């Protein structure tokens, strides 16, 4: 079936469409309606009860983990995977965890981390993974918002060959011994005592997990995602993207604390395919690490981020040849796109947000083709529009809205109903907060609505400016922000990483964007501030420039912002 036919079918008869995809997975009780819209949201598979962890185990996939130095490889499949999940579930149950309880998991990319995610879901509990690279204040802020029944915590993470201790103390402690030994003990426990722990049937719209995101704009928000609905939506997207089958291998560089890891992991395992991940730095001990894993595991898909591709390209790293390279998390720049095509037959950007799920990409299964510079096409079942500031449809750059609900859409913001309602108040639909243009069906995301820069009545996005700056030889990364100006509205300020001169950057903007976009300041910095999911935090840069206080808990490494403050203060 071709893309146009499938897409039109999904919108014309959503009940039949989503019933078909729901039936691909296992349910303990059937739904009365697959799609019951209620305004900008919907009830999905209403009344149907399922369990995502049960579906993972039932699919007989393979879970493969590598230590940072590649010296340790752990693989779980079949009964070993099932018993390991049951062993972790027993540990949780012994601590009193039951359906509806919140379990916080503060741990790095390890097999044990993933097993406790599955174990929580198996019991019908709601889990939340906290990124192991956060600072103490950021971890504390998330734990306070979660107020969990129980904390599963690893004693350390490994980065560049060093064990880095994690903060606080867990109710269940991981890495008190070797990884292989801990996993083996969970398998033995599950095999011995797991027979009495049946998977908890969970209604499709009840919570599965909470993932924290600040996007790029502010205080961390606990995004609550549904159980069965999210499962079906994620399964569907990965089917359209890669047409996954048992025996296929998907390898990712993502971190377990990032929602993309969760999407890739479940999307792979629910298809009965092999999911491969690793701990630590992607370039340690050498840049050959990624290629070695690809070749060892015969990876069909490499799922990563533009940030890593830029690093690999800069260091002239040769990846293994694969069928697919997919990227998510930020705008896929053209040089990285061209680099990816050197090592893959097919390349796709994948656009989404924690609150909505993956909604745009290249559904290769349906014969779709990518368009460089564009995130891709809406997946079947997705309906997106762009509107101007007054909410009127526009064919030019506008606010990107989800006009129709999607199964992976969030069901709340943890302990913040007001923030949840804000997503729908302004335009009546789900506001992604992104600016985009839709041309012949293809979606081009140009930046966050908060990142629009208005100079003397002319609007430009941060992404447009950054693309020009990154085209300058010697620039590896860039961020453009606007700061208030009484005369012009905004002044344009550039931050960049690299060896290019300030004059080269000013000239590139003048020649490519025109004389109206006069650059006020250019700052060369060592690094750009990023969120825990790797997104550039332009809001923090703006606040540094205006002298406002920013929230360090949204940053992966607050020291980066403090270094930039010093650069700005010195006027360098």
Coordinates of C-alpha atoms in Angstrom, one line a residue:
X1 CA 0.0 0.0 0.0
X2 CA 1.3 3.5 -0.9
X3 CA 1.6 6.4 1.6
X4 CA -1.2 8.5 0.2
X5 CA -3.7 5.7 0.3
X6 CA -2.8 4.6 3.8
X7 CA -2.8 8.2 5.1
X8 CA -6.2 9.0 3.7
X9 CA -7.6 5.7 5.1
X10 CA -6.3 6.5 8.5
X11 CA -8.2 9.8 8.6
X12 CA -11.3 8.6 6.9
X13 CA -12.0 5.7 9.3
X14 CA -9.8 6.0 12.4
X15 CA -11.9 3.4 14.3
X16 CA -11.0 0.7 11.8
X17 CA -7.5 1.9 11.3
X18 CA -6.6 1.9 15.0
X19 CA -8.5 -1.4 15.6
X20 CA -6.2 -3.0 13.0
X21 CA -3.1 -1.8 14.7
X22 CA -4.3 -2.6 18.2
X23 CA -5.1 -6.2 17.2
X24 CA -1.4 -6.7 16.4
X25 CA -0.7 -6.8 20.2
X26 CA -2.0 -8.9 23.1
X27 CA -4.9 -7.8 25.3
X28 CA -6.5 -9.3 28.3
X29 CA -9.8 -7.7 27.5
X30 CA -11.0 -6.1 24.3
X31 CA -11.9 -2.4 23.9
X32 CA -15.3 -1.1 23.1
X33 CA -14.0 1.8 20.9
X34 CA -10.5 2.1 19.5
X35 CA -10.8 5.8 19.0
X36 CA -13.1 8.0 21.1
X37 CA -12.2 11.7 20.5
X38 CA -12.9 14.2 23.2
X39 CA -11.8 17.6 21.9
X40 CA -8.1 17.9 21.4
X41 CA -7.6 14.5 23.2
X42 CA -9.1 11.0 22.9
X43 CA -9.7 7.8 24.8
X44 CA -7.8 5.1 23.0
X45 CA -8.9 1.4 23.0
X46 CA -11.4 2.4 25.7
X47 CA -12.0 -0.4 28.2
X48 CA -9.2 -2.6 26.7
X49 CA -6.7 -4.0 29.2
X50 CA -3.2 -4.9 28.4
X51 CA 0.4 -4.9 29.7
X52 CA 3.3 -3.6 27.7
X53 CA 5.9 -5.6 29.6
X54 CA 3.9 -8.8 29.0
X55 CA 3.8 -7.9 25.3
X56 CA 7.6 -7.4 25.2
X57 CA 8.2 -10.8 26.7
X58 CA 5.6 -12.5 24.6
X59 CA 7.3 -11.1 21.4
X60 CA 10.4 -13.1 22.1
X61 CA 12.9 -10.3 21.3
X62 CA 16.6 -10.0 22.2
X63 CA 18.0 -7.4 24.5
X64 CA 21.7 -6.7 24.1
X65 CA 23.9 -4.4 26.2
X66 CA 27.6 -3.5 25.9
X67 CA 29.7 -2.0 28.6
X68 CA 31.5 1.2 27.7
X69 CA 34.8 -0.5 27.0
X70 CA 33.0 -3.3 25.0
X71 CA 34.5 -5.9 27.2
X72 CA 31.2 -7.1 28.6
X73 CA 28.2 -8.1 26.6
X74 CA 24.9 -9.2 28.1
X75 CA 22.1 -10.7 26.1
X76 CA 18.7 -11.6 27.3
X77 CA 16.0 -13.4 25.3
X78 CA 13.3 -16.0 25.8
X79 CA 12.9 -17.4 29.3
X80 CA 16.0 -15.5 30.5
X81 CA 14.4 -12.2 29.7
X82 CA 11.0 -13.2 31.2
X83 CA 12.6 -14.5 34.4
X84 CA 14.8 -11.4 34.8
X85 CA 11.7 -9.2 34.5
X86 CA 9.9 -11.4 37.1
X87 CA 12.9 -11.3 39.4
X88 CA 12.9 -7.5 39.3
X89 CA 9.1 -7.5 39.8
X90 CA 9.6 -9.7 42.9
X91 CA 12.1 -7.2 44.3
X92 CA 9.6 -4.3 43.8
X93 CA 6.7 -6.3 45.2
X94 CA 8.7 -7.1 48.3
X95 CA 9.0 -3.3 48.8
X96 CA 5.2 -2.9 48.6
X97 CA 4.9 -1.7 45.0
X98 CA 1.5 -2.2 43.5
X99 CA -0.6 -0.9 40.6
X100 CA -0.7 2.9 40.4
X101 CA 2.4 3.4 42.5
X102 CA 5.2 5.6 41.2
X103 CA 8.6 4.0 40.9
X104 CA 11.6 6.3 40.3
X105 CA 14.6 4.7 38.5
X106 CA 17.8 6.8 38.8
X107 CA 20.3 4.8 36.8
X108 CA 22.4 4.7 33.6
X109 CA 22.3 2.6 30.5
X110 CA 22.4 -0.9 32.0
X111 CA 20.3 -4.0 31.6
X112 CA 19.2 -3.7 35.2
X113 CA 17.7 -0.3 34.5
X114 CA 15.6 -1.6 31.6
X115 CA 14.5 -4.6 33.6
X116 CA 13.1 -2.4 36.4
X117 CA 11.2 -0.4 33.8
X118 CA 9.6 -3.6 32.6
X119 CA 9.1 -4.9 36.1
X120 CA 7.3 -1.7 37.1
X121 CA 5.0 -2.0 34.1
X122 CA 4.4 -5.7 34.7
X123 CA 3.0 -4.8 38.2
X124 CA 0.9 -1.9 36.7
X125 CA 3.1 0.7 38.5
X126 CA 4.1 4.0 36.9
X127 CA 7.8 4.4 36.4
X128 CA 10.0 7.4 35.8
X129 CA 13.6 7.2 34.6
X130 CA 15.9 10.0 35.8
X131 CA 18.9 10.7 33.7
X132 CA 22.1 9.6 35.5
X133 CA 24.1 12.6 34.2
X134 CA 22.0 15.2 36.1
X135 CA 23.4 17.2 39.0
X136 CA 22.2 16.7 42.5
X137 CA 19.8 19.7 42.5
X138 CA 18.2 18.5 39.3
X139 CA 17.7 14.9 40.6
X140 CA 16.3 16.2 43.8
X141 CA 13.8 18.5 42.0
X142 CA 12.5 15.5 40.0
X143 CA 12.2 13.2 43.0
X144 CA 10.3 15.9 44.9
X145 CA 7.9 16.3 42.0
X146 CA 7.5 12.5 41.7
X147 CA 7.2 11.7 45.4
X148 CA 7.7 8.1 44.5
X149 CA 6.7 5.0 46.4
X150 CA 10.2 3.7 45.9
X151 CA 13.6 4.7 44.4
X152 CA 15.7 2.3 42.4
X153 CA 19.1 3.7 42.2
X154 CA 22.4 2.6 40.7
X155 CA 25.5 3.3 42.8
X156 CA 27.5 4.7 39.8
X157 CA 27.6 5.3 36.1
X158 CA 30.6 4.8 33.9
X159 CA 31.9 7.7 31.7
X160 CA 35.2 7.7 29.9
X161 CA 36.5 4.7 31.9
X162 CA 35.7 6.2 35.3
X163 CA 33.0 5.2 37.8
X164 CA 31.0 8.3 38.7
X165 CA 28.9 7.9 41.9
X166 CA 25.2 8.8 41.7
X167 CA 23.5 10.9 44.4
X168 CA 21.2 9.8 47.3
X169 CA 20.4 6.3 48.4
X170 CA 17.9 3.9 46.8
X171 CA 15.3 1.6 48.3
X172 CA 16.7 -0.9 45.8
X173 CA 20.4 -0.4 45.0
X174 CA 21.9 -1.5 41.7
X175 CA 25.5 -2.2 41.0
X176 CA 26.4 -3.5 44.4
X177 CA 28.2 -6.2 42.5
X178 CA 29.1 -6.9 38.8
X179 CA 26.4 -6.3 36.2
X180 CA 26.5 -9.9 34.9
X181 CA 26.1 -11.3 38.4
X182 CA 23.2 -9.0 39.3
X183 CA 21.3 -9.9 36.1
X184 CA 22.0 -13.6 36.7
X185 CA 20.6 -13.3 40.2
X186 CA 17.4 -11.7 38.9
X187 CA 16.9 -14.5 36.4
X188 CA 17.4 -17.1 39.1
X189 CA 15.0 -15.3 41.4
X190 CA 12.4 -15.0 38.7
X191 CA 12.7 -18.7 37.7
X192 CA 12.4 -19.8 41.3
X193 CA 9.6 -17.5 42.6
X194 CA 8.1 -15.7 39.7
X195 CA 5.3 -18.1 38.9
X196 CA 2.9 -16.4 41.2
X197 CA 3.3 -12.9 39.7
X198 CA 1.0 -12.5 36.8
X199 CA 1.1 -9.3 34.6
X200 CA -1.3 -6.7 35.8
X201 CA -4.0 -5.9 33.3
X202 CA -3.9 -2.1 32.8
X203 CA -6.6 -0.1 31.0
X204 CA -5.2 1.5 27.8
X205 CA -5.6 5.1 29.0
X206 CA -4.1 4.6 32.5
X207 CA -0.6 5.8 33.1
X208 CA 2.5 3.9 32.1
X209 CA 5.3 6.3 32.8
X210 CA 6.4 9.9 33.6
X211 CA 9.2 11.5 31.6
X212 CA 10.5 14.9 32.6
X213 CA 11.1 17.5 29.9
X214 CA 11.7 21.2 30.0
X215 CA 11.7 21.3 26.2
X216 CA 14.0 24.1 25.7
X217 CA 12.2 26.7 27.7
X218 CA 11.9 26.3 31.4
X219 CA 11.2 24.3 34.6
X220 CA 11.1 20.4 34.2
X221 CA 7.6 19.1 33.6
X222 CA 6.5 15.5 34.4
X223 CA 4.8 14.3 31.2
X224 CA 2.4 11.5 32.0
X225 CA 2.1 8.9 29.2
X226 CA -0.7 6.2 28.8
X227 CA -0.1 2.5 28.9
X228 CA -1.8 0.6 26.1
X229 CA -2.5 3.6 23.9
X230 CA 1.2 4.6 23.9
X231 CA 2.2 1.0 23.2
X232 CA 0.1 0.7 20.1
X233 CA 1.1 4.2 18.8
X234 CA 4.8 3.4 19.2
X235 CA 4.5 0.0 17.6
X236 CA 2.7 1.5 14.6
X237 CA 5.3 4.3 14.0
X238 CA 8.3 1.8 14.1
X239 CA 6.4 -0.5 11.7
X240 CA 6.0 2.3 9.2
X241 CA 9.6 3.6 9.6
X242 CA 11.5 0.3 9.3
X243 CA 9.1 -2.6 8.6
X244 CA 10.7 -4.4 11.5
X245 CA 10.7 -8.2 11.7
X246 CA 12.1 -10.8 14.2
X247 CA 15.8 -11.1 13.6
X248 CA 16.2 -7.4 12.7
X249 CA 18.7 -5.4 14.9
X250 CA 18.2 -1.8 16.0
X251 CA 21.2 -0.2 17.7
X252 CA 20.9 3.2 19.4
X253 CA 23.3 5.7 21.0
X254 CA 20.4 7.2 23.1
X255 CA 20.4 7.5 26.8
X256 CA 17.8 5.6 28.9
X257 CA 16.9 8.9 30.6
X258 CA 15.7 10.3 27.2
X259 CA 12.2 9.5 25.9
X260 CA 13.7 8.6 22.5
X261 CA 15.5 5.6 24.1
X262 CA 12.1 4.4 25.4
X263 CA 10.5 4.8 22.0
X264 CA 13.2 2.9 20.2
X265 CA 13.4 0.2 22.8
X266 CA 9.7 -0.7 22.9
X267 CA 9.2 -0.1 19.1
X268 CA 12.0 -2.7 18.5
X269 CA 11.2 -5.3 21.1
X270 CA 7.4 -5.3 20.5
X271 CA 8.2 -6.4 17.0
X272 CA 10.3 -9.3 18.3
X273 CA 13.5 -7.7 17.0
X274 CA 16.9 -7.2 18.7
X275 CA 17.6 -4.0 20.6
X276 CA 21.2 -3.1 21.2
X277 CA 22.5 -0.3 23.5
X278 CA 25.6 0.7 25.3
X279 CA 26.7 2.6 28.3
X280 CA 29.0 5.6 28.5
X281 CA 30.6 7.9 25.9
X282 CA 30.0 7.0 22.3
X283 CA 33.6 7.8 21.4
X284 CA 35.3 6.0 24.3
X285 CA 37.6 4.2 24.2
X286 CA 37.8 5.1 20.5
X287 CA 35.6 6.4 17.7
X288 CA 35.6 2.8 16.3
X289 CA 33.3 1.8 19.1
X290 CA 30.1 2.5 17.3
X291 CA 31.2 0.7 14.1
X292 CA 32.4 -2.3 16.0
X293 CA 29.0 -2.7 17.7
X294 CA 27.2 -2.3 14.4
X295 CA 29.3 -5.0 12.8
X296 CA 29.2 -7.4 15.7
X297 CA 25.4 -7.2 15.9
X298 CA 24.7 -6.8 12.2
X299 CA 22.6 -3.7 12.8
X300 CA 19.9 -2.9 10.3
X301 CA 19.0 0.4 11.9
X302 CA 21.3 2.9 13.7
X303 CA 19.2 5.4 15.6
X304 CA 21.0 8.4 16.9
X305 CA 21.0 12.2 17.1
X306 CA 22.3 15.0 14.8
X307 CA 24.6 16.1 17.7
X308 CA 26.5 12.8 17.6
X309 CA 26.6 12.8 13.8
X310 CA 28.2 16.2 13.8
X311 CA 30.9 15.0 16.2
X312 CA 31.5 11.9 14.1
X313 CA 31.7 13.9 10.9
X314 CA 34.1 16.4 12.5
X315 CA 36.4 13.6 13.4
X316 CA 36.0 11.8 10.0
X317 CA 34.6 8.7 11.7
X318 CA 33.6 5.8 9.3
X319 CA 30.5 4.0 10.4
X320 CA 29.5 0.6 9.3
X321 CA 27.2 0.3 6.3
X322 CA 23.6 -0.1 7.4
X323 CA 20.2 0.0 5.8
X324 CA 18.8 2.8 8.0
X325 CA 20.2 5.8 9.9
X326 CA 17.5 7.7 11.9
X327 CA 17.9 10.8 13.9
X328 CA 15.7 12.6 16.4
X329 CA 15.9 15.2 19.1
X330 CA 16.8 18.3 17.1
X331 CA 16.8 19.7 13.6
X332 CA 18.7 17.5 11.2
X333 CA 21.3 19.8 9.6
X334 CA 22.2 19.2 5.9
X335 CA 25.9 18.4 6.4
X336 CA 25.0 15.7 8.9
X337 CA 22.3 14.4 6.5
X338 CA 24.8 14.0 3.7
X339 CA 27.3 12.4 6.1
X340 CA 24.6 9.8 7.2
X341 CA 23.9 8.9 3.5
X342 CA 27.6 7.8 3.2
X343 CA 26.8 4.8 5.5
X344 CA 23.1 4.1 5.0
X345 CA 20.8 3.2 2.1
X346 CA 18.0 5.1 3.8
X347 CA 18.1 8.1 6.1
X348 CA 15.2 9.7 8.0
X349 CA 14.7 12.5 10.4
X350 CA 12.0 11.7 13.0
X351 CA 10.1 14.6 14.6
X352 CA 8.1 14.5 17.8
X353 CA 7.9 15.6 21.4
X354 CA 7.6 13.9 24.7
X355 CA 4.0 15.2 25.0
X356 CA 2.9 13.9 21.6
X357 CA 5.2 11.1 20.5
X358 CA 6.8 10.6 17.1
X359 CA 4.5 12.0 14.5
X360 CA 6.6 12.9 11.5
X361 CA 9.3 10.9 9.6
X362 CA 9.8 8.9 6.5
X363 CA 7.5 5.9 6.4
X364 CA 9.7 3.9 4.1
X365 CA 7.4 0.8 4.4
X366 CA 4.8 2.8 2.4
X367 CA 7.2 3.8 -0.3
X368 CA 7.7 7.4 1.0
X369 CA 11.0 9.2 0.3
X370 CA 12.8 11.7 2.5
X371 CA 13.2 15.4 1.6
X372 CA 16.5 16.9 2.8
X373 CA 15.9 19.8 5.2
X374 CA 12.4 18.5 6.1
X375 CA 11.5 16.3 9.1
X376 CA 9.4 14.2 6.8
X377 CA 5.7 13.3 6.3
X378 CA 3.0 12.9 9.0
X379 CA 2.6 9.2 9.9
X380 CA -0.8 7.8 9.1
X381 CA -3.2 8.8 11.8
X382 CA -1.5 12.1 12.4
X383 CA -3.0 15.4 11.2
X384 CA -0.9 18.5 11.5
X385 CA -1.6 22.1 10.6
X386 CA 0.2 25.4 10.8
X387 CA -1.5 28.7 11.9
X388 CA -0.4 32.3 12.3
X389 CA -0.5 34.2 15.6
X390 CA -4.3 34.7 15.3
X391 CA -4.9 31.0 14.8
X392 CA -5.6 31.3 11.0
X393 CA -4.2 28.5 8.7
X394 CA -1.1 29.6 6.9
X395 CA 1.0 28.2 4.1
X396 CA 4.1 30.0 5.4
X397 CA 5.9 29.5 8.7
X398 CA 3.4 29.1 11.5
X399 CA 2.7 27.5 14.8
X400 CA 2.7 23.7 14.4
X401 CA -0.5 22.1 15.9
X402 CA -1.7 18.5 16.1
X403 CA -5.3 18.8 14.9
X404 CA -6.1 15.2 15.6
X405 CA -5.1 13.2 18.7
X406 CA -2.5 10.4 18.5
X407 CA -2.2 7.3 20.8
X408 CA 1.3 8.3 22.1
X409 CA -0.1 11.7 23.2
X410 CA 0.3 12.6 26.9
X411 CA -2.6 12.4 29.4
X412 CA -1.4 14.9 31.8
X413 CA 1.4 16.9 33.4
X414 CA 2.3 15.4 36.8
X415 CA 0.7 17.5 39.6
X416 CA 0.1 20.4 37.3
X417 CA -3.3 20.5 35.6
X418 CA -2.9 24.2 34.7
X419 CA 0.2 23.5 32.7
X420 CA -1.5 20.6 31.0
X421 CA -4.4 22.8 29.9
X422 CA -2.0 25.5 28.5
X423 CA -1.1 23.2 25.6
X424 CA -4.7 23.4 24.3
X425 CA -5.9 26.9 25.4
X426 CA -4.5 29.2 22.8
X427 CA -5.5 27.5 19.5
X428 CA -7.9 24.7 20.6
X429 CA -5.6 22.0 19.4
X430 CA -2.4 20.5 20.8
X431 CA 0.2 23.2 20.4
X432 CA 3.7 21.6 19.9
X433 CA 5.4 24.9 20.7
X434 CA 7.3 24.6 17.4
X435 CA 7.3 26.7 14.3
X436 CA 7.1 24.9 11.0
X437 CA 6.1 25.1 7.4
X438 CA 4.2 22.3 5.6
X439 CA 4.9 22.0 1.8
X440 CA 3.3 19.3 -0.3
X441 CA 2.7 17.3 2.9
X442 CA 6.4 17.5 4.1
X443 CA 6.9 19.2 7.5
X444 CA 9.9 21.5 8.0
X445 CA 10.5 22.4 11.6
X446 CA 12.4 25.7 11.9
X447 CA 12.5 26.2 15.6
X448 CA 10.6 26.8 18.8
X449 CA 8.0 29.5 18.9
X450 CA 9.9 31.0 21.8
X451 CA 13.0 31.2 19.6
X452 CA 11.4 33.5 17.0
X453 CA 13.6 36.6 16.5
X454 CA 11.9 39.8 15.4
X455 CA 14.2 42.6 14.1
X456 CA 12.6 45.8 12.9
X457 CA 9.3 44.1 12.1
X458 CA 11.0 41.2 10.2
X459 CA 10.7 37.6 11.7
X460 CA 13.3 35.0 11.5
X461 CA 13.8 31.7 13.4
X462 CA 16.8 30.8 15.3
X463 CA 17.2 27.7 13.1
X464 CA 17.5 29.8 9.9
X465 CA 20.3 31.9 11.5
X466 CA 22.1 28.9 13.0
X467 CA 22.1 27.0 9.6
X468 CA 24.0 30.0 8.1
X469 CA 26.5 30.1 11.0
X470 CA 27.1 26.4 10.9
X471 CA 27.9 26.6 7.2
X472 CA 30.9 28.7 8.0
X473 CA 34.1 26.7 7.9
X474 CA 35.4 26.1 11.4
X475 CA 32.0 26.3 13.2
X476 CA 30.9 23.0 14.8
X477 CA 27.8 24.3 16.7
X478 CA 25.8 27.5 17.0
X479 CA 22.9 29.1 18.8
X480 CA 21.1 32.3 17.8
X481 CA 18.9 34.2 20.2
X482 CA 17.0 37.5 20.2
X483 CA 17.2 39.9 23.2
X484 CA 14.8 42.8 23.7
X485 CA 15.6 46.1 22.1
X486 CA 13.5 49.3 22.5
X487 CA 14.1 50.4 18.9
X488 CA 14.4 47.1 16.8
X489 CA 12.2 44.8 18.9
X490 CA 15.1 42.3 19.2
X491 CA 18.8 42.3 18.9
X492 CA 20.5 39.3 17.3
X493 CA 23.2 37.6 19.3
X494 CA 25.2 34.6 18.2
X495 CA 27.0 31.9 20.3
X496 CA 29.2 29.5 18.5
X497 CA 31.7 26.7 19.1
X498 CA 34.7 26.5 16.7
X499 CA 37.7 28.3 15.2
X500 CA 36.0 30.7 12.8
X501 CA 36.4 34.4 13.4
X502 CA 33.7 36.8 14.5
X503 CA 33.9 38.7 11.2
X504 CA 33.4 35.5 9.1
X505 CA 30.2 34.9 11.0
X506 CA 28.9 38.4 10.6
X507 CA 29.7 38.4 6.9
X508 CA 28.0 35.0 6.4
X509 CA 24.8 36.3 8.0
X510 CA 24.9 39.6 6.0
X511 CA 25.5 37.8 2.7
X512 CA 22.9 35.0 3.2
X513 CA 20.2 36.7 5.2
X514 CA 20.5 40.3 4.1
X515 CA 21.5 43.6 5.8
X516 CA 18.4 43.8 7.9
X517 CA 19.6 41.1 10.2
X518 CA 22.5 43.0 11.8
X519 CA 24.3 41.0 14.5
X520 CA 24.7 42.8 17.8
X521 CA 27.1 40.4 19.5
X522 CA 29.0 37.3 18.7
X523 CA 30.4 35.1 21.4
X524 CA 32.8 32.2 20.9
X525 CA 32.3 29.6 23.7
X526 CA 33.7 26.1 24.5
X527 CA 30.3 24.5 24.7
X528 CA 26.6 25.3 24.4
X529 CA 24.2 24.7 27.2
X530 CA 22.0 21.6 26.7
X531 CA 19.0 20.0 28.3
X532 CA 19.3 16.4 29.5
X533 CA 17.9 15.2 26.1
X534 CA 20.6 17.1 24.3
X535 CA 18.7 20.1 23.1
X536 CA 20.3 23.5 23.0
X537 CA 18.8 25.7 25.8
X538 CA 18.4 29.1 24.0
X539 CA 16.1 30.2 26.9
X540 CA 19.1 30.0 29.2
X541 CA 21.3 32.0 26.8
X542 CA 18.7 34.7 26.6
X543 CA 18.5 34.9 30.4
X544 CA 22.2 35.1 30.7
X545 CA 22.2 38.1 28.3
X546 CA 19.4 39.9 30.1
X547 CA 20.7 39.1 33.6
X548 CA 17.7 37.0 34.6
X549 CA 17.9 33.9 36.8
X550 CA 17.7 30.6 35.0
X551 CA 16.8 27.1 36.4
X552 CA 20.0 25.0 36.5
X553 CA 17.9 21.8 37.0
X554 CA 17.0 21.8 33.3
X555 CA 20.6 21.6 32.3
X556 CA 22.7 18.5 31.7
X557 CA 25.8 20.4 32.9
X558 CA 25.2 23.7 34.7
X559 CA 28.9 24.5 34.6
X560 CA 28.6 25.2 30.8
X561 CA 26.1 28.0 31.5
X562 CA 28.3 29.5 34.2
X563 CA 31.3 29.5 31.8
X564 CA 29.2 31.3 29.2
X565 CA 28.1 33.9 31.9
X566 CA 31.8 34.6 32.4
X567 CA 32.4 35.0 28.6
X568 CA 29.4 37.4 28.4
X569 CA 30.6 39.3 31.4
X570 CA 34.0 39.8 30.0
X571 CA 32.6 40.7 26.6
X572 CA 34.7 38.2 24.8

